[in-house]
PDB file of C-alpha atoms and ligand atoms in Angstrom:
ATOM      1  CA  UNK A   1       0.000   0.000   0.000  1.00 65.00           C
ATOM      2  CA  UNK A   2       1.443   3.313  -0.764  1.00 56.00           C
ATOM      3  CA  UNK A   3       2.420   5.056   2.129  1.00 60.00           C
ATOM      4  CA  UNK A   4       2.400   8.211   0.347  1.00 84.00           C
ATOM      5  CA  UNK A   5      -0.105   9.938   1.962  1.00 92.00           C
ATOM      6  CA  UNK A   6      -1.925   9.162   5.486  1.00 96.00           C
ATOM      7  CA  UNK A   7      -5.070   7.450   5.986  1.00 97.00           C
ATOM      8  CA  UNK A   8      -7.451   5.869   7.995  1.00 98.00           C
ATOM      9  CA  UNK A   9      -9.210   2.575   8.020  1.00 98.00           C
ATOM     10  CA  UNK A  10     -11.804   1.135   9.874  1.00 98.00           C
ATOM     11  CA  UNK A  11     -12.473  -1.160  11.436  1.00 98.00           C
ATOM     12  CA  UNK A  12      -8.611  -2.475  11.779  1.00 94.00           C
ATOM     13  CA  UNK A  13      -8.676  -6.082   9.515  1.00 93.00           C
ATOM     14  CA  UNK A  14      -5.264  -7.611   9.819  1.00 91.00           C
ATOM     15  CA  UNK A  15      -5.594 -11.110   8.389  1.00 95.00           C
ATOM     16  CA  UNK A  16      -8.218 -12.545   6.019  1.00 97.00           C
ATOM     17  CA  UNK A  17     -10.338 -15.064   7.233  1.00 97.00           C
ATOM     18  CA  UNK A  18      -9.250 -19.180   6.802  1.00 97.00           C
ATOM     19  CA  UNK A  19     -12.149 -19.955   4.058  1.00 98.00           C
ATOM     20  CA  UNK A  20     -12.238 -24.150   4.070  1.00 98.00           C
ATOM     21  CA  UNK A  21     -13.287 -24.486   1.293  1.00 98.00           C
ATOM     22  CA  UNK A  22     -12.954 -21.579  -0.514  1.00 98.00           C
ATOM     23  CA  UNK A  23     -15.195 -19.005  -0.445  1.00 98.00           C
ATOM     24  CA  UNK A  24     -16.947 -18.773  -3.510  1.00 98.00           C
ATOM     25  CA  UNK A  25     -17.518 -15.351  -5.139  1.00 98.00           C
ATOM     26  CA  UNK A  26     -19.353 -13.497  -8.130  1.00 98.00           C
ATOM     27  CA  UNK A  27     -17.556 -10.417  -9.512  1.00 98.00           C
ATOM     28  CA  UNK A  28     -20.237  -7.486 -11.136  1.00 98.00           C
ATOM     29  CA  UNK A  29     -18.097  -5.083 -12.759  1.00 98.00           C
ATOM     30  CA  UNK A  30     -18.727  -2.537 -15.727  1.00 98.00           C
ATOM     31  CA  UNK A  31     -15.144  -0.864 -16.348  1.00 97.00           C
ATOM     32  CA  UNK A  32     -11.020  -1.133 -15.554  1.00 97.00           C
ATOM     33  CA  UNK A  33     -11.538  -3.724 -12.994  1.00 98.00           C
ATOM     34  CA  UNK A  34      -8.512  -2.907 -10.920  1.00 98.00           C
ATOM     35  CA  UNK A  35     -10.473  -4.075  -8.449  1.00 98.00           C
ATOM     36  CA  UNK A  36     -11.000  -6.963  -9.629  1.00 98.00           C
ATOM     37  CA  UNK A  37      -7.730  -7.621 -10.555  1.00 98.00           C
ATOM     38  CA  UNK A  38      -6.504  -6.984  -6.883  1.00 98.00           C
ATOM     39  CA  UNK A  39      -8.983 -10.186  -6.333  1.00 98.00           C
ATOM     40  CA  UNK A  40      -7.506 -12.516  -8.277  1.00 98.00           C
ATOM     41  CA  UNK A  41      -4.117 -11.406  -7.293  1.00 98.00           C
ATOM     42  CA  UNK A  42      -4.939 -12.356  -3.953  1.00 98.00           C
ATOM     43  CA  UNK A  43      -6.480 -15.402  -4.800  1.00 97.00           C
ATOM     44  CA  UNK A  44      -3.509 -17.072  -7.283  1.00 97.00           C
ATOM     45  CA  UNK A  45      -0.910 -16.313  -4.546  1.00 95.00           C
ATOM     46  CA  UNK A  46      -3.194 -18.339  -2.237  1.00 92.00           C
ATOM     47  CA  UNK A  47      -3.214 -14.870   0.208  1.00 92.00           C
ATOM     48  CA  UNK A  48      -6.964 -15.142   0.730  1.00 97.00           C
ATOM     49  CA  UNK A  49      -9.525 -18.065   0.586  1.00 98.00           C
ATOM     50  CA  UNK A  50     -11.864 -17.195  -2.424  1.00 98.00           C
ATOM     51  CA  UNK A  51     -12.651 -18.992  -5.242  1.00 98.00           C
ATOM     52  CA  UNK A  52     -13.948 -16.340  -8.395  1.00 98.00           C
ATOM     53  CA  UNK A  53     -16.585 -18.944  -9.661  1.00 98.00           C
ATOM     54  CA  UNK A  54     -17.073 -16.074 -12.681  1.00 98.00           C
ATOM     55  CA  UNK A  55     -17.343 -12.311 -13.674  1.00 98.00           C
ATOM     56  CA  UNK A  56     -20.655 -10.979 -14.773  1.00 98.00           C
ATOM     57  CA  UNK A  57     -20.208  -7.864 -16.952  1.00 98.00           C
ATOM     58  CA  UNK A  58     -22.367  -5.377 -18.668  1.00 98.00           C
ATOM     59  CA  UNK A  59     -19.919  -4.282 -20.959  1.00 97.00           C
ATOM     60  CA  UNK A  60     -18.021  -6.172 -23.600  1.00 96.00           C
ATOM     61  CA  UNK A  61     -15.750  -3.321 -23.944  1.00 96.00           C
ATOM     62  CA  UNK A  62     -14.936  -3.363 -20.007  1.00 97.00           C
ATOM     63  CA  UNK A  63     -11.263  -3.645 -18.874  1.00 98.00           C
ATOM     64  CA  UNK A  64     -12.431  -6.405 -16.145  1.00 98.00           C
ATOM     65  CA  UNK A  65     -13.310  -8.646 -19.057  1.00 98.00           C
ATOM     66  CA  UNK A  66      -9.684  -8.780 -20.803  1.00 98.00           C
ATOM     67  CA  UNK A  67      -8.388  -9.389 -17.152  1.00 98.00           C
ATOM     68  CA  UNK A  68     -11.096 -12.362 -16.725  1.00 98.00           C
ATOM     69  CA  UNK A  69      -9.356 -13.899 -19.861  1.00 98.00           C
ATOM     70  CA  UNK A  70      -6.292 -13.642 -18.696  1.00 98.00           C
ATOM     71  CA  UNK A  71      -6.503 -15.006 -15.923  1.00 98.00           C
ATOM     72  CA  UNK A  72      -8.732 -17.988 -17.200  1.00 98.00           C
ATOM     73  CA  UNK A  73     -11.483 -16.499 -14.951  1.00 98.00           C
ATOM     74  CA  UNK A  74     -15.262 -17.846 -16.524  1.00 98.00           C
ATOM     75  CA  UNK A  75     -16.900 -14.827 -17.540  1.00 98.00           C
ATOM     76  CA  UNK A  76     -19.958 -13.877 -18.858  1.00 98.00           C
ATOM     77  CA  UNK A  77     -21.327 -10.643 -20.926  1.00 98.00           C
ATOM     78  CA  UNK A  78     -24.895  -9.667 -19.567  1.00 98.00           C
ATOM     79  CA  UNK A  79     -25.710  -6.468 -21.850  1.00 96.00           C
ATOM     80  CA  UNK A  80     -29.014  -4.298 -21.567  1.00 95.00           C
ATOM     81  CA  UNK A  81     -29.058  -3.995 -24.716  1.00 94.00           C
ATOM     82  CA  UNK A  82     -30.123  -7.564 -25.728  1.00 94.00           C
ATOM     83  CA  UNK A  83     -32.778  -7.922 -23.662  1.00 94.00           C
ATOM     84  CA  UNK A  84     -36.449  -6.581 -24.117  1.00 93.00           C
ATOM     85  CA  UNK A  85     -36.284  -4.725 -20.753  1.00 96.00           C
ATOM     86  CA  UNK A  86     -34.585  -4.413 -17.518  1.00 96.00           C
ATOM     87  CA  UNK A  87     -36.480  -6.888 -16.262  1.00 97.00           C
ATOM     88  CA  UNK A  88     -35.445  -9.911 -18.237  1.00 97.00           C
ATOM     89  CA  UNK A  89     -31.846  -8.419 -18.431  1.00 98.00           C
ATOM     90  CA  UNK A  90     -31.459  -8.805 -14.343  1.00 98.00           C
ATOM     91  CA  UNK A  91     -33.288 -12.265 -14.643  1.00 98.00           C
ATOM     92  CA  UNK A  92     -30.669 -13.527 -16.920  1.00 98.00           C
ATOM     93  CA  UNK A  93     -28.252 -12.200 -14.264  1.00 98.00           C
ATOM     94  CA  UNK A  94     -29.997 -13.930 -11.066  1.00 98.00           C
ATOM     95  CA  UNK A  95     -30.036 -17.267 -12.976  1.00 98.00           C
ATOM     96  CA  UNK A  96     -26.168 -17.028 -13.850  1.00 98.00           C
ATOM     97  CA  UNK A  97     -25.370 -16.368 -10.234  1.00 98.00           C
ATOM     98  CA  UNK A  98     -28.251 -19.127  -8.812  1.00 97.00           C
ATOM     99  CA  UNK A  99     -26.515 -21.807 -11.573  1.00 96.00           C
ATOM    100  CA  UNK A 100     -22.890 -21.168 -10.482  1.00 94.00           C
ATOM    101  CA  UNK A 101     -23.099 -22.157  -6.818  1.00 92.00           C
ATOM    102  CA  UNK A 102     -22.286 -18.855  -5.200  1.00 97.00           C
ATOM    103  CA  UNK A 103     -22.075 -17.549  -1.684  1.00 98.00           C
ATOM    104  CA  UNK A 104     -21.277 -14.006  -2.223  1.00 98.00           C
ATOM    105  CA  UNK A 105     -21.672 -11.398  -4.500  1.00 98.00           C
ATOM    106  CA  UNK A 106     -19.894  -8.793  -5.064  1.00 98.00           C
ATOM    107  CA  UNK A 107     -20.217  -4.911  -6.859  1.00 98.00           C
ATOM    108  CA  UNK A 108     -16.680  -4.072  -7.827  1.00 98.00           C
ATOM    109  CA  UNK A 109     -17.519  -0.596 -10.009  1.00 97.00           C
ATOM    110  CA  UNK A 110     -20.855  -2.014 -11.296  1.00 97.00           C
ATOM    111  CA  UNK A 111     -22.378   0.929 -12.655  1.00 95.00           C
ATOM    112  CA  UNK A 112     -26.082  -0.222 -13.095  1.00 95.00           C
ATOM    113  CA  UNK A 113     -29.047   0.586 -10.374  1.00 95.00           C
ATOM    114  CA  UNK A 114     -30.740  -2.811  -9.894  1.00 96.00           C
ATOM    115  CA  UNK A 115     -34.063  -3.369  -8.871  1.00 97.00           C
ATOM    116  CA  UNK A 116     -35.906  -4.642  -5.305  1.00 97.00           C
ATOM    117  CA  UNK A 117     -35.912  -7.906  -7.098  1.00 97.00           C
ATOM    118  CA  UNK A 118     -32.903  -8.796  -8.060  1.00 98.00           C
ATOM    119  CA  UNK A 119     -31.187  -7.315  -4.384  1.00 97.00           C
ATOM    120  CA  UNK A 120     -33.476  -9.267  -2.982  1.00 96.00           C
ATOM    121  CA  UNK A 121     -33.050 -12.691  -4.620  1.00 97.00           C
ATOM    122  CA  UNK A 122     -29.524 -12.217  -3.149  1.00 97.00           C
ATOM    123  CA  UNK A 123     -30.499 -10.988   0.329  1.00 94.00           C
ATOM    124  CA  UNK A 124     -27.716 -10.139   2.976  1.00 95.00           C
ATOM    125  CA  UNK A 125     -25.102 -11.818  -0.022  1.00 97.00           C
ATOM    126  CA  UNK A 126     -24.298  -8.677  -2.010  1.00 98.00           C
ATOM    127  CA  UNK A 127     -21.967  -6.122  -1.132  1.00 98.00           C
ATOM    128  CA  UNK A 128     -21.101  -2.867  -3.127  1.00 98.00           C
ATOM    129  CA  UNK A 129     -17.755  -0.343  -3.172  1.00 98.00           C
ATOM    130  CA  UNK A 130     -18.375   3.170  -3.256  1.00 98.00           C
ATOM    131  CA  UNK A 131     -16.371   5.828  -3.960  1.00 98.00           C
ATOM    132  CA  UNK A 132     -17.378   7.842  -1.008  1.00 98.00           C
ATOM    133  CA  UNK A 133     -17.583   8.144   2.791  1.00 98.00           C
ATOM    134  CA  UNK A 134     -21.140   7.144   2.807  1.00 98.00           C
ATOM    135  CA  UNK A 135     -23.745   8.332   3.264  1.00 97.00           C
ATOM    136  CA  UNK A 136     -22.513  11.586   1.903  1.00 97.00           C
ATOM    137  CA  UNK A 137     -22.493  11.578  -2.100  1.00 98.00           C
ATOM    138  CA  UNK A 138     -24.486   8.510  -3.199  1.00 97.00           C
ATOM    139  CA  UNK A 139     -25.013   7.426  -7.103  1.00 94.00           C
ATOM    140  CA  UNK A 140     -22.628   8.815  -9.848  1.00 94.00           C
ATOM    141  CA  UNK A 141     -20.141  11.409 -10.120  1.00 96.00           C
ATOM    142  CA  UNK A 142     -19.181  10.270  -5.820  1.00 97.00           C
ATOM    143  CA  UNK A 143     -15.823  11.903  -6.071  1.00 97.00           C
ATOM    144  CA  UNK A 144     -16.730  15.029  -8.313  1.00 97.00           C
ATOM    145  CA  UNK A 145     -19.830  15.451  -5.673  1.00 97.00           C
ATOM    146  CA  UNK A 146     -17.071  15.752  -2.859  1.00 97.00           C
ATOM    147  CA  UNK A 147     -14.969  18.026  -4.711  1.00 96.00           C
ATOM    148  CA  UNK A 148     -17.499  20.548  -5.677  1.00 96.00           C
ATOM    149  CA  UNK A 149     -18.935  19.804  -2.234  1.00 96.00           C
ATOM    150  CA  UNK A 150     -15.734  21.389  -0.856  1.00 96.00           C
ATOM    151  CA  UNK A 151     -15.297  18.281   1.178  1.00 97.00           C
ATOM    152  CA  UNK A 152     -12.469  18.207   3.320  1.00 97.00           C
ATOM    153  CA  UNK A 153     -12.072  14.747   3.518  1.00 98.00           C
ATOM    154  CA  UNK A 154     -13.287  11.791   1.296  1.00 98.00           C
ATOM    155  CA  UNK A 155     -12.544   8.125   1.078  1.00 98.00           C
ATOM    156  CA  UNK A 156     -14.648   4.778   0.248  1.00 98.00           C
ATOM    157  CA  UNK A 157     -16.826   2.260   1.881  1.00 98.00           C
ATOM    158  CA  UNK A 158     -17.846  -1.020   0.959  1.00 98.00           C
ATOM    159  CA  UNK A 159     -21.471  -1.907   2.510  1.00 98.00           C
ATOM    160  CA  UNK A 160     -24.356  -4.729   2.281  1.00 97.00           C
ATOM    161  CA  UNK A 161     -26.639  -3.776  -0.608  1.00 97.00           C
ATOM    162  CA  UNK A 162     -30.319  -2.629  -0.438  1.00 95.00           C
ATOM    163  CA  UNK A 163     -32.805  -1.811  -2.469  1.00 93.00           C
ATOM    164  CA  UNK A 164     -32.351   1.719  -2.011  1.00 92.00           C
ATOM    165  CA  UNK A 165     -29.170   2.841  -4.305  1.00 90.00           C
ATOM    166  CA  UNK A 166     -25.829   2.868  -1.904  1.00 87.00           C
ATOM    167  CA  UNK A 167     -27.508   2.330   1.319  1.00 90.00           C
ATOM    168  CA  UNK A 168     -27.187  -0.856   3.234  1.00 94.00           C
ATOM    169  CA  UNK A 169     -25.115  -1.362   6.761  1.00 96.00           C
ATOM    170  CA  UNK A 170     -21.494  -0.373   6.409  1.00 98.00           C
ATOM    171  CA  UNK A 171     -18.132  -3.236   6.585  1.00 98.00           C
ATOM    172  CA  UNK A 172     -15.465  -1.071   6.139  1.00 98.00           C
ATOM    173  CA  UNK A 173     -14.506   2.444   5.489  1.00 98.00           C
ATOM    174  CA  UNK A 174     -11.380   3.949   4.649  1.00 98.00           C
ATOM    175  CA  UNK A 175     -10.689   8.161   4.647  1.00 98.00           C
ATOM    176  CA  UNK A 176      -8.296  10.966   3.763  1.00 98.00           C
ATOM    177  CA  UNK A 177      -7.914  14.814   3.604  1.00 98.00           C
ATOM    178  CA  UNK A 178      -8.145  16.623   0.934  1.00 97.00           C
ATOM    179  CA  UNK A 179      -5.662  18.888   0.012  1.00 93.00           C
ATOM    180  CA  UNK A 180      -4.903  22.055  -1.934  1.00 92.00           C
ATOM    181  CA  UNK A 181      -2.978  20.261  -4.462  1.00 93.00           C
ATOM    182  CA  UNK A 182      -5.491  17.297  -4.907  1.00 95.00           C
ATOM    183  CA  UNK A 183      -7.871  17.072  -7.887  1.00 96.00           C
ATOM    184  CA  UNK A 184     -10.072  14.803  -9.783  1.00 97.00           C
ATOM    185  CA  UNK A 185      -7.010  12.165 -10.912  1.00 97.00           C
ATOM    186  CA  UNK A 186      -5.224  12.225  -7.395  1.00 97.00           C
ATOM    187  CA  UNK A 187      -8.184  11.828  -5.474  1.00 98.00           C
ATOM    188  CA  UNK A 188      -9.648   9.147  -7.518  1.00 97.00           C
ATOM    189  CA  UNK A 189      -5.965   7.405  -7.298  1.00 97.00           C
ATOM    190  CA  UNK A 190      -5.940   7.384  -3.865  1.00 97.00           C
ATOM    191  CA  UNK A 191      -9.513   5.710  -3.602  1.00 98.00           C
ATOM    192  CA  UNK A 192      -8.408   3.491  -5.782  1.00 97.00           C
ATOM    193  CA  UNK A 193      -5.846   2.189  -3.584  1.00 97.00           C
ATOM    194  CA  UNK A 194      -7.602   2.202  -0.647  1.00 98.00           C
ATOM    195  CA  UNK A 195     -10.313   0.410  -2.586  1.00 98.00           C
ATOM    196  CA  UNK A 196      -7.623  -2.152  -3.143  1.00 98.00           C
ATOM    197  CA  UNK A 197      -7.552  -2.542   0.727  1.00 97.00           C
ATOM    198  CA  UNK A 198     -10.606  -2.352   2.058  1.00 98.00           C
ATOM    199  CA  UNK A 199     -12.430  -4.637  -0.592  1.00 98.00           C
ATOM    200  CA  UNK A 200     -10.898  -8.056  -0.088  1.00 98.00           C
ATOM    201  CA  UNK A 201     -11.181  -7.643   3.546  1.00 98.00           C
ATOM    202  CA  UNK A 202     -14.474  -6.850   3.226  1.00 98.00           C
ATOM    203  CA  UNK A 203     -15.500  -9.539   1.609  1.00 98.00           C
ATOM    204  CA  UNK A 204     -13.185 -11.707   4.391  1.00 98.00           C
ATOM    205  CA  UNK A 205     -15.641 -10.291   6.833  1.00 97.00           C
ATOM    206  CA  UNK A 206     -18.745 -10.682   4.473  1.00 98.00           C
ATOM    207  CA  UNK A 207     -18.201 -14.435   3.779  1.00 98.00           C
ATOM    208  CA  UNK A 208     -17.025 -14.620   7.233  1.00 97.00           C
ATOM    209  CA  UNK A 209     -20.524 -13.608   8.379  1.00 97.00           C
ATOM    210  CA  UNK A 210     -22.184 -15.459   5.406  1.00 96.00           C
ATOM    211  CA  UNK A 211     -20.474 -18.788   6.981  1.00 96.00           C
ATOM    212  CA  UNK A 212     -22.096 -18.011  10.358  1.00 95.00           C
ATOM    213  CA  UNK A 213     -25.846 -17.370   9.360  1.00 90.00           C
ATOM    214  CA  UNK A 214     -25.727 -13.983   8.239  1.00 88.00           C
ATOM    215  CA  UNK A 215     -29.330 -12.561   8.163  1.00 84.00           C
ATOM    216  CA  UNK A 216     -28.931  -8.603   8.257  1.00 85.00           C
ATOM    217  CA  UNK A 217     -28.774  -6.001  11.030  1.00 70.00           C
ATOM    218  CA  UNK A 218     -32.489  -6.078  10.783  1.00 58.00           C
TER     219      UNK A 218
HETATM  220  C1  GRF B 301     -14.340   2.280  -8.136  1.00 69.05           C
HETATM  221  O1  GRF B 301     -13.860   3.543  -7.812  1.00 69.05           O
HETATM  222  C2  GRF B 301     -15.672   2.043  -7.483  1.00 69.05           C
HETATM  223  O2  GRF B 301     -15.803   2.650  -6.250  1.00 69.05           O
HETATM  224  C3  GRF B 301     -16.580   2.656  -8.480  1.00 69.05           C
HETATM  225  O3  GRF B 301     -16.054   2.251  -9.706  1.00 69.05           O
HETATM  226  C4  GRF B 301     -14.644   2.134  -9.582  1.00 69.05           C
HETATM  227  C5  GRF B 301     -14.208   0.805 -10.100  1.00 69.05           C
HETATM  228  O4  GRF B 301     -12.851   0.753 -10.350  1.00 69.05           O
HETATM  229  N1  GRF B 301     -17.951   2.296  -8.270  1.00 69.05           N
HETATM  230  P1  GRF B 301     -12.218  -0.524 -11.040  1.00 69.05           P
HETATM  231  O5  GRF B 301     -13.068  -0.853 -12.252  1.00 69.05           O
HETATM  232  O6  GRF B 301     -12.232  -1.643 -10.053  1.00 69.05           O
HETATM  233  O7  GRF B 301     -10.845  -0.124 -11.421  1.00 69.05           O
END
């Protein structure tokens, strides 16, 4: 972790959870997919317990899927645009996760809004990053909405998803100041890395609670 500039995380994860046997995992990503990658990074140097059963993308010209090849990761292209509505386009999602066995899954930069019905098929076994110290600057834009907020500080949080859009009881959060000198690029750099953090332990502490009966704060 770059040590260039001071943070804070919480809560304090040290180690990853033992997973026996692994924990298995569903990526949703739309873009780069660095976080992603950090994943499977983890995973082939046998860091951290999961097992990334597939990647479910919405976007065949996504980063995440050339890394999914790469890696050998089974992936699958779930586009909008060839279904007849919304509807039918987050069934076909719900039956790829219910057919592949999975225990957890996770929004790593999925940039679509789904519905009641799908969070709910997956209740208490979804959890989403977000580009912000929640529950200031929810939906798009997170890190432009904290800039032109004036924020002071900003950072990311990965949380349980609900039906309504980044809500959902908090795992981890990590912050930072920001300075004078920051802007759009260095900000978003520095979540990045943190995302690279606080992810993977998340989802430690996720499965972790998955494993033990998980059914919500509620
Ligand atoms: C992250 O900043 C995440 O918070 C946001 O999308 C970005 C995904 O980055 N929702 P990457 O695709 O993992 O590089």
């Amino acid at each position: 972790m770059d040590q260039s500039f001071n943070y804070l995380i919480s809560p304090e994860i040290s180690k990853f959870r033992n997973f026996s046997p692994k924990l298995k995992i569903v990526i949703l990503a739309s873009g780069e997919g660095s976080n992603f990658q950090k994943l499977i990074d983890l995973s082939n140097s046998n860091k951290f317990d999961i097992d990334i059963k597939l990647l479910i993308t919405n976007n065949s010209e996504a980063g995440c899927l050339l890394r999914a090849k790469k890696s050998n990761i089974s992936y699958k292209i779930i586009q909008t645009s060839d279904y007849d509505n919304k509807e039918y386009f987050e069934d076909e999602i719900i039956n790829t996760i219910k057919k592949n066995d999975i225990e957890l899954v996770v929004m790593a930069g999925w940039m679509k809004i789904m519905s009641s019905k799908f969070v709910n098929a997956f209740k208490n076994k979804i959890i989403n990053i977000h580009p912000s110290l929640l529950p200031s600057f929810k939906g798009n834009k997170a890190i432009k909405q904290a800039i032109t907020n004036g924020s002071k500080i900003t950072g990311c949080s990965v949380h349980f998803v609900e039906p309504e859009v980044d809500s959902g009881s908090l795992i981890m959060q990590a912050a930072f100041s920001i300075s004078d000198q920051d802007n759009i690029d260095s900000i978003s750099k520095k979540i990045h890395l943190l995302e690279h953090e606080i992810l993977p332990k998340s989802i430690s502490q996720a499965g972790y609670l998955i494993r033990n009966g998980f059914k919500g704060n509620d």
